[in-house]
Amino acid sequence: QVQLVESGGGLVQPGGSLTLSCAASGFTFSGYWMFWVRQAPGKGLEWVSSINKPGGSTYYGDPFKGRFTTSRDNAKNTVSLQMNGLKPEDTAVYYCGNGPDSWHVDSWGQGTQVTVSS
């Protein structure tokens, strides 16, 4: 079965950096788009980024452009989210997901908590 396991979350000070990873299994990783979304306390899901199947194209929500970078390693079945310049409002649970194209998500992981606080 599909498994998406996020890791790398934690507590970081404002202005700091953090890299999240998502280990995928149970499907042909290179045949799927990968996504990152987040959910802040008391708020709905917010799209963070998407990366196409080969990894050559990436897309970001406006709040994340220039600060976040997503990449993938199809040999290792992993997708990462490098987050720089973190702000308190970036505090959220971050989830990775997979999908057959840029518009559909099949599965989500269990999420990893990111807390930005001094």
mmCIF file of C-alpha atoms in Angstrom, residues 10-111:
data_model
loop_
_atom_site.group_PDB
_atom_site.id
_atom_site.type_symbol
_atom_site.label_atom_id
_atom_site.label_comp_id
_atom_site.label_asym_id
_atom_site.label_seq_id
_atom_site.Cartn_x
_atom_site.Cartn_y
_atom_site.Cartn_z
ATOM 1 C CA GLY A 10 10.753 20.525 14.756
ATOM 2 C CA LEU A 11 11.212 23.795 16.545
ATOM 3 C CA VAL A 12 13.160 26.537 14.791
ATOM 4 C CA GLN A 13 13.710 30.210 15.507
ATOM 5 C CA PRO A 14 12.334 32.903 13.216
ATOM 6 C CA GLY A 15 14.640 33.399 10.275
ATOM 7 C CA GLY A 16 15.936 29.879 10.555
ATOM 8 C CA SER A 17 15.885 26.998 8.125
ATOM 9 C CA LEU A 18 14.539 23.492 8.121
ATOM 10 C CA THR A 19 14.446 20.693 5.587
ATOM 11 C CA LEU A 20 11.536 18.297 5.488
ATOM 12 C CA SER A 21 11.753 14.907 3.826
ATOM 13 C CA CYS A 22 9.108 12.505 2.648
ATOM 14 C CA ALA A 23 9.922 8.852 2.083
ATOM 15 C CA ALA A 24 7.591 7.149 -0.348
ATOM 16 C CA SER A 25 6.804 3.491 -0.901
ATOM 17 C CA GLY A 26 4.094 1.277 -2.317
ATOM 18 C CA PHE A 27 3.842 2.959 -5.713
ATOM 19 C CA THR A 28 6.011 3.843 -8.699
ATOM 20 C CA PHE A 29 7.440 7.055 -7.306
ATOM 21 C CA SER A 30 8.789 8.395 -10.590
ATOM 22 C CA GLY A 31 5.330 8.129 -12.128
ATOM 23 C CA TYR A 32 3.733 10.598 -9.749
ATOM 24 C CA TRP A 33 3.712 14.282 -9.059
ATOM 25 C CA MET A 34 4.549 15.107 -5.478
ATOM 26 C CA PHE A 35 3.050 17.848 -3.365
ATOM 27 C CA TRP A 36 3.547 19.625 -0.071
ATOM 28 C CA VAL A 37 0.680 21.222 1.777
ATOM 29 C CA ARG A 38 0.371 22.526 5.308
ATOM 30 C CA GLN A 39 -2.265 23.124 7.913
ATOM 31 C CA ALA A 40 -1.782 25.816 10.503
ATOM 32 C CA PRO A 41 -3.639 25.647 13.812
ATOM 33 C CA GLY A 42 -7.305 26.415 13.280
ATOM 34 C CA LYS A 43 -6.925 26.835 9.532
ATOM 35 C CA GLY A 44 -7.537 24.795 6.417
ATOM 36 C CA LEU A 45 -5.057 23.094 4.132
ATOM 37 C CA GLU A 46 -2.743 25.431 2.242
ATOM 38 C CA TRP A 47 -0.895 24.334 -0.877
ATOM 39 C CA VAL A 48 2.847 24.862 -0.556
ATOM 40 C CA SER A 49 4.520 23.289 -3.583
ATOM 41 C CA SER A 50 4.342 20.800 -6.410
ATOM 42 C CA ILE A 51 7.052 19.002 -8.339
ATOM 43 C CA ASN A 52 6.581 17.130 -11.580
ATOM 44 C CA LYS A 53 7.519 13.531 -12.185
ATOM 45 C CA PRO A 54 11.104 13.941 -13.364
ATOM 46 C CA GLY A 55 11.661 16.810 -10.943
ATOM 47 C CA GLY A 56 12.552 19.397 -13.522
ATOM 48 C CA SER A 57 9.599 21.671 -12.836
ATOM 49 C CA THR A 58 8.517 23.068 -9.489
ATOM 50 C CA TYR A 59 5.651 25.300 -8.478
ATOM 51 C CA TYR A 60 5.013 27.246 -5.304
ATOM 52 C CA GLY A 61 2.257 29.132 -3.606
ATOM 53 C CA ASP A 62 2.909 32.866 -3.486
ATOM 54 C CA PRO A 63 3.818 32.977 0.240
ATOM 55 C CA PHE A 64 6.600 30.466 -0.371
ATOM 56 C CA LYS A 65 8.271 31.678 -3.530
ATOM 57 C CA GLY A 66 11.877 32.566 -2.900
ATOM 58 C CA ARG A 67 11.891 30.969 0.555
ATOM 59 C CA PHE A 68 10.993 27.324 -0.020
ATOM 60 C CA THR A 69 12.519 24.860 -2.460
ATOM 61 C CA THR A 70 11.213 21.417 -3.263
ATOM 62 C CA SER A 71 13.221 18.659 -4.889
ATOM 63 C CA ARG A 72 12.982 14.939 -5.429
ATOM 64 C CA ASP A 73 15.266 11.957 -5.783
ATOM 65 C CA ASN A 74 13.574 9.330 -7.914
ATOM 66 C CA ALA A 75 16.345 6.848 -7.193
ATOM 67 C CA LYS A 76 15.702 7.104 -3.453
ATOM 68 C CA ASN A 77 11.933 7.655 -3.632
ATOM 69 C CA THR A 78 12.136 10.814 -1.594
ATOM 70 C CA VAL A 79 10.891 14.366 -1.904
ATOM 71 C CA SER A 80 12.208 17.243 0.158
ATOM 72 C CA LEU A 81 11.149 20.712 1.133
ATOM 73 C CA GLN A 82 13.923 23.129 2.022
ATOM 74 C CA MET A 83 12.486 26.020 4.024
ATOM 75 C CA ASN A 84 14.474 29.196 4.596
ATOM 76 C CA GLY A 85 13.593 32.464 6.253
ATOM 77 C CA LEU A 86 10.987 30.811 8.421
ATOM 78 C CA LYS A 87 8.378 32.985 10.072
ATOM 79 C CA PRO A 88 6.080 32.312 13.025
ATOM 80 C CA GLU A 89 3.188 32.111 10.562
ATOM 81 C CA ASP A 90 4.892 29.108 8.945
ATOM 82 C CA THR A 91 4.016 27.120 12.058
ATOM 83 C CA ALA A 92 1.903 24.228 10.811
ATOM 84 C CA VAL A 93 1.736 20.532 10.177
ATOM 85 C CA TYR A 94 3.318 19.840 6.802
ATOM 86 C CA TYR A 95 2.098 16.962 4.662
ATOM 87 C CA CYS A 96 3.433 15.403 1.494
ATOM 88 C CA GLY A 97 1.164 13.863 -1.082
ATOM 89 C CA ASN A 98 1.300 12.084 -4.437
ATOM 90 C CA GLY A 99 -0.846 12.322 -7.510
ATOM 91 C CA PRO A 100 -1.017 11.218 -11.147
ATOM 92 C CA ASP A 101 -0.988 14.775 -12.427
ATOM 93 C CA SER A 102 -0.718 18.343 -11.216
ATOM 94 C CA TRP A 103 -4.374 18.554 -10.180
ATOM 95 C CA HIS A 104 -5.097 15.372 -8.283
ATOM 96 C CA VAL A 105 -3.772 14.010 -5.039
ATOM 97 C CA ASP A 106 -4.117 10.325 -4.292
ATOM 98 C CA SER A 107 -2.648 10.027 -0.825
ATOM 99 C CA TRP A 108 -1.258 12.078 2.026
ATOM 100 C CA GLY A 109 1.275 11.263 4.679
ATOM 101 C CA GLN A 110 0.697 11.652 8.396
ATOM 102 C CA GLY A 111 2.423 15.017 8.547
#
